[in-house]
PDB file of N, CA and C in Angstrom:
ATOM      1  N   UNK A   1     -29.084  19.184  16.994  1.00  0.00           N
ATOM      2  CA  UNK A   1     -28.753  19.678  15.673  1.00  0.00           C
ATOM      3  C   UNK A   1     -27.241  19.907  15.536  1.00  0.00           C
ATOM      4  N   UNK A   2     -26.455  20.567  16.405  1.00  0.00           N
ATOM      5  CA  UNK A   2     -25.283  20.883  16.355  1.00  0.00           C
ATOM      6  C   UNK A   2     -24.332  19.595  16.491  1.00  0.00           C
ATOM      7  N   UNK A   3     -24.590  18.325  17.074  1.00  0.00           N
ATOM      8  CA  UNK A   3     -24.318  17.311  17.405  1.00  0.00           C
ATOM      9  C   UNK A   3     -24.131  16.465  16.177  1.00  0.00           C
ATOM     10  N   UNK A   4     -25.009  16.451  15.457  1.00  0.00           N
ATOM     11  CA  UNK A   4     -25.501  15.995  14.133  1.00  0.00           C
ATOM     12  C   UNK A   4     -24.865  16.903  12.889  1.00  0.00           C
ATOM     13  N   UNK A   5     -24.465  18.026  12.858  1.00  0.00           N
ATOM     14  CA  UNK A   5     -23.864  19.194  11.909  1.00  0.00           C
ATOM     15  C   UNK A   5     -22.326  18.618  12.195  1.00  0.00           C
ATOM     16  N   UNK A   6     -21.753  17.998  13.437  1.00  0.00           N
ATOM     17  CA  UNK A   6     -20.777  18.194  13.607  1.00  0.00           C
ATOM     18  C   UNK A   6     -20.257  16.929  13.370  1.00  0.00           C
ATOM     19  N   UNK A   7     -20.865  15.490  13.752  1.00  0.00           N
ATOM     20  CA  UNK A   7     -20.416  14.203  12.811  1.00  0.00           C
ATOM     21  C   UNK A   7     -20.520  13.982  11.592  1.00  0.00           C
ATOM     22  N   UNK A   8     -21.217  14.733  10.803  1.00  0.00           N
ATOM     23  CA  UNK A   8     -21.408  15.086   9.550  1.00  0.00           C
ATOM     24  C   UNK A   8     -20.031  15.946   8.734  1.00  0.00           C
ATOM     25  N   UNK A   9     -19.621  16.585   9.438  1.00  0.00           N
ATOM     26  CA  UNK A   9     -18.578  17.428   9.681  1.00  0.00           C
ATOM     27  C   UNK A   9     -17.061  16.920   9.760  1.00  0.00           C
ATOM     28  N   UNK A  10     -17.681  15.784  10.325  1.00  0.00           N
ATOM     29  CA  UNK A  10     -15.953  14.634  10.738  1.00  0.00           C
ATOM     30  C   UNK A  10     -15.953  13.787   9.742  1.00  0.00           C
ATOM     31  N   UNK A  11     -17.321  13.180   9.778  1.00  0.00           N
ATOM     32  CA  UNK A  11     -16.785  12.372   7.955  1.00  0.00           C
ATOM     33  C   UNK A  11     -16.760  12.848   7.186  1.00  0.00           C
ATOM     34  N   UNK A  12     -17.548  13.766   6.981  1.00  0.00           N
ATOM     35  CA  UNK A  12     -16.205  14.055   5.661  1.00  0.00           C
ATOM     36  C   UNK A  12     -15.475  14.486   5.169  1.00  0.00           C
ATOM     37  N   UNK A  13     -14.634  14.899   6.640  1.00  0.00           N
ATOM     38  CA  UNK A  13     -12.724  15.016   6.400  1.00  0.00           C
ATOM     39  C   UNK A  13     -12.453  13.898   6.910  1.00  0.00           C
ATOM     40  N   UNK A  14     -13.159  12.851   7.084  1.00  0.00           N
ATOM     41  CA  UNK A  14     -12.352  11.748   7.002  1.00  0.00           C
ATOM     42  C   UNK A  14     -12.441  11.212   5.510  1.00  0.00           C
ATOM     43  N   UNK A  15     -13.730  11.134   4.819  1.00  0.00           N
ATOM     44  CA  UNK A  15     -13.875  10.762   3.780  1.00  0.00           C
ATOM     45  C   UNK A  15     -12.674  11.669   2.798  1.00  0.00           C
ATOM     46  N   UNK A  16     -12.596  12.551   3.135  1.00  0.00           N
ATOM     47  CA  UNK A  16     -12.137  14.173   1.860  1.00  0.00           C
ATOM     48  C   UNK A  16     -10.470  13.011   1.974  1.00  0.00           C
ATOM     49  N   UNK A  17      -9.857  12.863   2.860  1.00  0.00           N
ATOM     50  CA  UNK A  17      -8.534  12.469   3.812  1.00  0.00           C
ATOM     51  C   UNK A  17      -8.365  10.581   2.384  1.00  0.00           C
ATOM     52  N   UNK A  18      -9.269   9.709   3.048  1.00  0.00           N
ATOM     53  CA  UNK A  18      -9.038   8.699   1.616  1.00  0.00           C
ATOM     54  C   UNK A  18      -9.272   9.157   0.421  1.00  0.00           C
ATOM     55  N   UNK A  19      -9.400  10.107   0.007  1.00  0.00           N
ATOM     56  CA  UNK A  19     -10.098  10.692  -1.683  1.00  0.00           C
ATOM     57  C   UNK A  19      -8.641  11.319  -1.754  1.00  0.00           C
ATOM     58  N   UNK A  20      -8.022  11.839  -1.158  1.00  0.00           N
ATOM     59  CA  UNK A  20      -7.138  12.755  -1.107  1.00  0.00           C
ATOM     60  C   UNK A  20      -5.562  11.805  -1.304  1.00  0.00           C
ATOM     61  N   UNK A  21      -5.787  11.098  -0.150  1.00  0.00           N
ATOM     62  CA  UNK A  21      -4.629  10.462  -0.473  1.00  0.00           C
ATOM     63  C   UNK A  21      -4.362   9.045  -1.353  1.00  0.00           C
ATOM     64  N   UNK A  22      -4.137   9.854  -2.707  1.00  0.00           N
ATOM     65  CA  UNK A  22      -4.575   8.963  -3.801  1.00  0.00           C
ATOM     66  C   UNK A  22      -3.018   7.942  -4.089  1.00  0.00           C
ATOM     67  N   UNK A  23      -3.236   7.211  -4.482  1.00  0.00           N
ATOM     68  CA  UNK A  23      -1.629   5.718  -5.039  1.00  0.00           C
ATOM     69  C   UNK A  23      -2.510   4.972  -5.943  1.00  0.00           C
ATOM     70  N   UNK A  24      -1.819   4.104  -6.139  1.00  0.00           N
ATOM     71  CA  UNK A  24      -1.902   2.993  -6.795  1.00  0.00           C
ATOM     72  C   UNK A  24      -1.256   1.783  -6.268  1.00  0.00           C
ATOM     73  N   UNK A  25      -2.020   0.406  -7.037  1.00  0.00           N
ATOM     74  CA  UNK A  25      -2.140  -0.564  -6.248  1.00  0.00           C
ATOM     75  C   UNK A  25      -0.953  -1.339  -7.332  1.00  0.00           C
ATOM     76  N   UNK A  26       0.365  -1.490  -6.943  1.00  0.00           N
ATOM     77  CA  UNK A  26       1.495  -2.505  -7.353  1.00  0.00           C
ATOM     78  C   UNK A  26       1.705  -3.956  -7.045  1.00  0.00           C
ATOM     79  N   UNK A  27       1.596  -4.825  -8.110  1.00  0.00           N
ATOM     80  CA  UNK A  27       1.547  -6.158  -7.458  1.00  0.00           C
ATOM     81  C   UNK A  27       2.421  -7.107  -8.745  1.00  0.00           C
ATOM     82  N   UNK A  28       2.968  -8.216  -8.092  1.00  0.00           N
ATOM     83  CA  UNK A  28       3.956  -9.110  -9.049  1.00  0.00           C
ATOM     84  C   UNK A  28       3.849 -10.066  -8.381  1.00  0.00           C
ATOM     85  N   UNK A  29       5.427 -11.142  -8.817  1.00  0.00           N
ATOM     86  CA  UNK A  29       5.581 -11.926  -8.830  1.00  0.00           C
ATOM     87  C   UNK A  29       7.113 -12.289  -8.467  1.00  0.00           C
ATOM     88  N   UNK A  30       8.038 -12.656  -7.584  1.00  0.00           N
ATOM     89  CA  UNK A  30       9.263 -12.678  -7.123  1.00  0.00           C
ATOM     90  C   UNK A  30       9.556 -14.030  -7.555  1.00  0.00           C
ATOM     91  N   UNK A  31      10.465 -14.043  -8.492  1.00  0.00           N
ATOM     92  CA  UNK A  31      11.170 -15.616  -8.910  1.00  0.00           C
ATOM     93  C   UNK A  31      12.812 -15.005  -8.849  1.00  0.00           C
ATOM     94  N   UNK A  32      12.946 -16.293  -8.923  1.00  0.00           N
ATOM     95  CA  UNK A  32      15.056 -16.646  -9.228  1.00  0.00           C
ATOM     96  C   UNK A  32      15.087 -16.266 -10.087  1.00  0.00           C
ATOM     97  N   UNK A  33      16.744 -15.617 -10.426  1.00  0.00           N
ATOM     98  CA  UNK A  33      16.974 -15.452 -11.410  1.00  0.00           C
ATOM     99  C   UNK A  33      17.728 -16.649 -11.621  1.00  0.00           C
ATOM    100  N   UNK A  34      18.212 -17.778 -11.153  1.00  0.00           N
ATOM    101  CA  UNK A  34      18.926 -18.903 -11.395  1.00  0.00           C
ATOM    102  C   UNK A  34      18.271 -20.115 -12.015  1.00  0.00           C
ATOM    103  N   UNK A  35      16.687 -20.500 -11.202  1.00  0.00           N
ATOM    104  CA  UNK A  35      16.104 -21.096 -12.219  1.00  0.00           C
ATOM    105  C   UNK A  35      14.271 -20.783 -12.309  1.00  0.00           C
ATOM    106  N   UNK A  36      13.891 -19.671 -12.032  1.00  0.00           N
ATOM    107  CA  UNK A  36      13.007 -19.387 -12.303  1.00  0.00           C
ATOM    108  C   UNK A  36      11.551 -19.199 -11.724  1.00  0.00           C
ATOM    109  N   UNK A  37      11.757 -20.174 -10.320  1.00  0.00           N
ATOM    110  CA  UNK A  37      11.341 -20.598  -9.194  1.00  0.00           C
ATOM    111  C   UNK A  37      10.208 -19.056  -8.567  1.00  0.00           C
ATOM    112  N   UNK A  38       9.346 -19.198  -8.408  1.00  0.00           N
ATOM    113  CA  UNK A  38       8.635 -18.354  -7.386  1.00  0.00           C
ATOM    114  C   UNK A  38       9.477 -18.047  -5.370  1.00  0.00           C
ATOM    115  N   UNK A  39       9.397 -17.425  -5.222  1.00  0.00           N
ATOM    116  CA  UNK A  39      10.565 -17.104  -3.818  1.00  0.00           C
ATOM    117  C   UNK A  39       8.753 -16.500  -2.651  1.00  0.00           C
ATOM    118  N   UNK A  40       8.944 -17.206  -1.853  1.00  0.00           N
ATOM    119  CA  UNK A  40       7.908 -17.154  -0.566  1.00  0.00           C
ATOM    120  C   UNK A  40       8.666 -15.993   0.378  1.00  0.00           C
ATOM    121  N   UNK A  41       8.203 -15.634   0.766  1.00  0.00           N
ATOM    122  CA  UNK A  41       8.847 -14.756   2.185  1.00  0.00           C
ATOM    123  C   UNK A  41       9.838 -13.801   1.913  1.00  0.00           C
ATOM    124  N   UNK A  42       9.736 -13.249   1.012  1.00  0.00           N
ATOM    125  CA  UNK A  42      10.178 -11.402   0.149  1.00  0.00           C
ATOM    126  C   UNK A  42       9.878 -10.770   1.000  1.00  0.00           C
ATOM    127  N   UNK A  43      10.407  -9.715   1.545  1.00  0.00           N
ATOM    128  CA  UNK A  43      10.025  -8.464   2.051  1.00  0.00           C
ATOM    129  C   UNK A  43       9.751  -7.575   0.814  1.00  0.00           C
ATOM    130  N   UNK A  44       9.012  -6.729   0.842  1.00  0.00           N
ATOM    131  CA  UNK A  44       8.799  -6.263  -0.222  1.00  0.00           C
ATOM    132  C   UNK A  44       8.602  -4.750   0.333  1.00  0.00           C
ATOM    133  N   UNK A  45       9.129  -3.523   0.368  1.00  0.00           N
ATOM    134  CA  UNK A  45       9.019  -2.251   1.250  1.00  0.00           C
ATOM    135  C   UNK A  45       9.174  -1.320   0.336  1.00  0.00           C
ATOM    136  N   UNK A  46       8.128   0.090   0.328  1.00  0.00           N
ATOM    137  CA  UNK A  46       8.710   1.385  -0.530  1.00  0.00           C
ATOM    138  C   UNK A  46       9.341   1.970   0.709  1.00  0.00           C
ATOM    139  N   UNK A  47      10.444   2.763  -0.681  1.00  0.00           N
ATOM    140  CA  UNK A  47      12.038   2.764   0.316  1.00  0.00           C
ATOM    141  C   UNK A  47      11.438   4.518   0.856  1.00  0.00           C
ATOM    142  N   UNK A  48      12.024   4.368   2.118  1.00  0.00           N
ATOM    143  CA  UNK A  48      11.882   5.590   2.709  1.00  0.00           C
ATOM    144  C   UNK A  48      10.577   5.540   3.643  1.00  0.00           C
ATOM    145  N   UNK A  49      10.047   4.228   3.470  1.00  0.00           N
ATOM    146  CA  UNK A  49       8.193   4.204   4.366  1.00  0.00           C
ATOM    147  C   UNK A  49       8.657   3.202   5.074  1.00  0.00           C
ATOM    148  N   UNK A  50       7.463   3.340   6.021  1.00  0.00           N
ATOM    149  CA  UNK A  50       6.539   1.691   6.888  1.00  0.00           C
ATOM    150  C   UNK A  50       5.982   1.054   5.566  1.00  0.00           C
ATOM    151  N   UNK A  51       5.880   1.571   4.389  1.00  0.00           N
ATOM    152  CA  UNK A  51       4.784   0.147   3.434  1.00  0.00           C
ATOM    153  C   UNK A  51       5.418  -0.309   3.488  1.00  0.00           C
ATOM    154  N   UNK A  52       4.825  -2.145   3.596  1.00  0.00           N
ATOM    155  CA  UNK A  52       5.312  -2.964   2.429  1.00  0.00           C
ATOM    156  C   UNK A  52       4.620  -4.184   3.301  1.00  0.00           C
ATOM    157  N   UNK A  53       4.866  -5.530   2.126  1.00  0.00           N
ATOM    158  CA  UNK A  53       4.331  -6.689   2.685  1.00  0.00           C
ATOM    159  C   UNK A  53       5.381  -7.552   2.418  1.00  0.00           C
ATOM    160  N   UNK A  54       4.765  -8.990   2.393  1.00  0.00           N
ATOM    161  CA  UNK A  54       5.548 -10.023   2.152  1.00  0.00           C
ATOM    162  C   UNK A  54       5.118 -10.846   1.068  1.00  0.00           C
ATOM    163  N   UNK A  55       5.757 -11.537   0.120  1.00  0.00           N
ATOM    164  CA  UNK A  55       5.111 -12.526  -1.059  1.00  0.00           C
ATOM    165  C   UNK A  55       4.695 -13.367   0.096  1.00  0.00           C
ATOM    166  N   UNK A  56       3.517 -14.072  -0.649  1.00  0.00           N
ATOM    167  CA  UNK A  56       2.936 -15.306  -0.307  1.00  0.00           C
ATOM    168  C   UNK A  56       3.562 -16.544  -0.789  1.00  0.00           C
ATOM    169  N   UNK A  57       3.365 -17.879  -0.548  1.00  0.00           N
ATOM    170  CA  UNK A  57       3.869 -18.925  -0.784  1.00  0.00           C
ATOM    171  C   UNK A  57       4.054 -19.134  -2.026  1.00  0.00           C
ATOM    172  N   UNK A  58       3.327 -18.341  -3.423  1.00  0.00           N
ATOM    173  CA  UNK A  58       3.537 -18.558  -4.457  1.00  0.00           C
ATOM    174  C   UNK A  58       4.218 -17.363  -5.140  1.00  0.00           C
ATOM    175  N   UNK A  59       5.116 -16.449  -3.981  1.00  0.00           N
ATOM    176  CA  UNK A  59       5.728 -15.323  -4.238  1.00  0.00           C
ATOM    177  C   UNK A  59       5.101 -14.197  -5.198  1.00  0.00           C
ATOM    178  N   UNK A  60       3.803 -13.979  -5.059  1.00  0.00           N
ATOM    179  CA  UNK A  60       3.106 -13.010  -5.180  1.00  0.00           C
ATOM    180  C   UNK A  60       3.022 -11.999  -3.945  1.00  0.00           C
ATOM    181  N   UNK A  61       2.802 -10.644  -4.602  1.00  0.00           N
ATOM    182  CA  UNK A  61       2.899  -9.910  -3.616  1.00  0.00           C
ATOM    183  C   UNK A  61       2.072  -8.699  -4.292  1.00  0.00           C
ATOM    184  N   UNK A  62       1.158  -7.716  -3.206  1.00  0.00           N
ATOM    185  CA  UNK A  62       0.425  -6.917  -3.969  1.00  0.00           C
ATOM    186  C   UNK A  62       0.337  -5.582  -2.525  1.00  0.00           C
ATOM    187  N   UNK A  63       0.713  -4.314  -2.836  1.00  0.00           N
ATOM    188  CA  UNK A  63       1.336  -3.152  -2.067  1.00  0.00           C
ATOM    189  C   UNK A  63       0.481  -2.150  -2.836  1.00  0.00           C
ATOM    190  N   UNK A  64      -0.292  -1.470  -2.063  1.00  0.00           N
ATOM    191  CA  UNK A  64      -0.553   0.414  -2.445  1.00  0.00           C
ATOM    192  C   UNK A  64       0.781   0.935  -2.235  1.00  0.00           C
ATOM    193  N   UNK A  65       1.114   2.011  -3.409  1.00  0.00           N
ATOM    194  CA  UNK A  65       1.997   2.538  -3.321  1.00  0.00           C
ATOM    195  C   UNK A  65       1.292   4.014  -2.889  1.00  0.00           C
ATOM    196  N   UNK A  66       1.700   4.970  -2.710  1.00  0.00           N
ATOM    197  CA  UNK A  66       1.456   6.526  -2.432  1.00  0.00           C
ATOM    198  C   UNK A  66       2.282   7.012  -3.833  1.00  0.00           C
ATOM    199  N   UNK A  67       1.404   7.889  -4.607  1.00  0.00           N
ATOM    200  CA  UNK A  67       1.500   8.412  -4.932  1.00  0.00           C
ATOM    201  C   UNK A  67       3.110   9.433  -5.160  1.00  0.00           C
ATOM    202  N   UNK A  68       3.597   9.320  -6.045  1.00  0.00           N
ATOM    203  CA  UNK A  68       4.995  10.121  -6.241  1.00  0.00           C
ATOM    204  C   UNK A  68       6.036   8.972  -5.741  1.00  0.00           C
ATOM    205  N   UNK A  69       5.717   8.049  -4.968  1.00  0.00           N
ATOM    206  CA  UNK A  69       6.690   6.943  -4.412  1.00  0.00           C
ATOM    207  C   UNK A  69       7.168   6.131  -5.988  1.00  0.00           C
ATOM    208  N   UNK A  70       8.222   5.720  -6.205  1.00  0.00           N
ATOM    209  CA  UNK A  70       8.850   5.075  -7.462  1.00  0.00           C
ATOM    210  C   UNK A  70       9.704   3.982  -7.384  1.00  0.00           C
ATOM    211  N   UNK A  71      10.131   3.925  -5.663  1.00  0.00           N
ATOM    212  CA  UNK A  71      11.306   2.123  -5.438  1.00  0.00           C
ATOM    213  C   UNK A  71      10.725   1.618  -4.651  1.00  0.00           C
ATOM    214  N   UNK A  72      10.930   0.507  -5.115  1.00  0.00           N
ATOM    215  CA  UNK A  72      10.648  -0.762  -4.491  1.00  0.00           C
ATOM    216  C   UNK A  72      12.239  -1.417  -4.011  1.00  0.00           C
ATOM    217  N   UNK A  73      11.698  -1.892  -2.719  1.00  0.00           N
ATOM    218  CA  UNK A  73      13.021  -2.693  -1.634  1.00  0.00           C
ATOM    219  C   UNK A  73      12.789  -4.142  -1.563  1.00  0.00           C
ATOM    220  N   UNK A  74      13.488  -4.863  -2.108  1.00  0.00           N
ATOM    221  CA  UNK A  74      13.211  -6.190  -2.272  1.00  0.00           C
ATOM    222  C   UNK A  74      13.922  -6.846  -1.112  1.00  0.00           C
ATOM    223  N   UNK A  75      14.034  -7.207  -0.051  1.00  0.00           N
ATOM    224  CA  UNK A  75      14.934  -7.862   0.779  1.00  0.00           C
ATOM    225  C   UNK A  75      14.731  -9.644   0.866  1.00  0.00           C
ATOM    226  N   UNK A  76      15.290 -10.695   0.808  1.00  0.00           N
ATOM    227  CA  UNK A  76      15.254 -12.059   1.646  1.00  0.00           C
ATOM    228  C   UNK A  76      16.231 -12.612   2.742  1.00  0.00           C
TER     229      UNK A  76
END
């Protein structure tokens, strides 16, 4: 019983832990500004974190942000 009270117990502060840490999901599109072109291999990072990804070959790119986070780091 106590065994069972107590994994019961762990999920759901693990569950409470994803409910909790709420963002939103940011996603685009990286082109030139010269001629308009989609750009592959963007770093794409919120500034001050480990997030971020990379555009794909058609320079799309799609990042959870955290909550209160507001820049985006564009690097190539």
């Amino acid at each position: 019983m106590k065994k069972s009270l107590f994994s019961m117990l762990i999920l759901f502060f693990i569950g409470l832990q994803s409910v909790l840490a709420q963002g939103r999901e940011i996603s685009g599109v990286v082109t030139s500004a010269d001629d308009g072109l989609s750009i592959p291999g963007v770093s794409v990072i919120v500034k001050g974190t480990t997030i971020g990804t990379t555009t794909d070959f058609d320079g799309n790119y799609s990042l959870n942000v955290p909550e209160g986070e507001k820049t985006l780091v564009f690097s190539f």
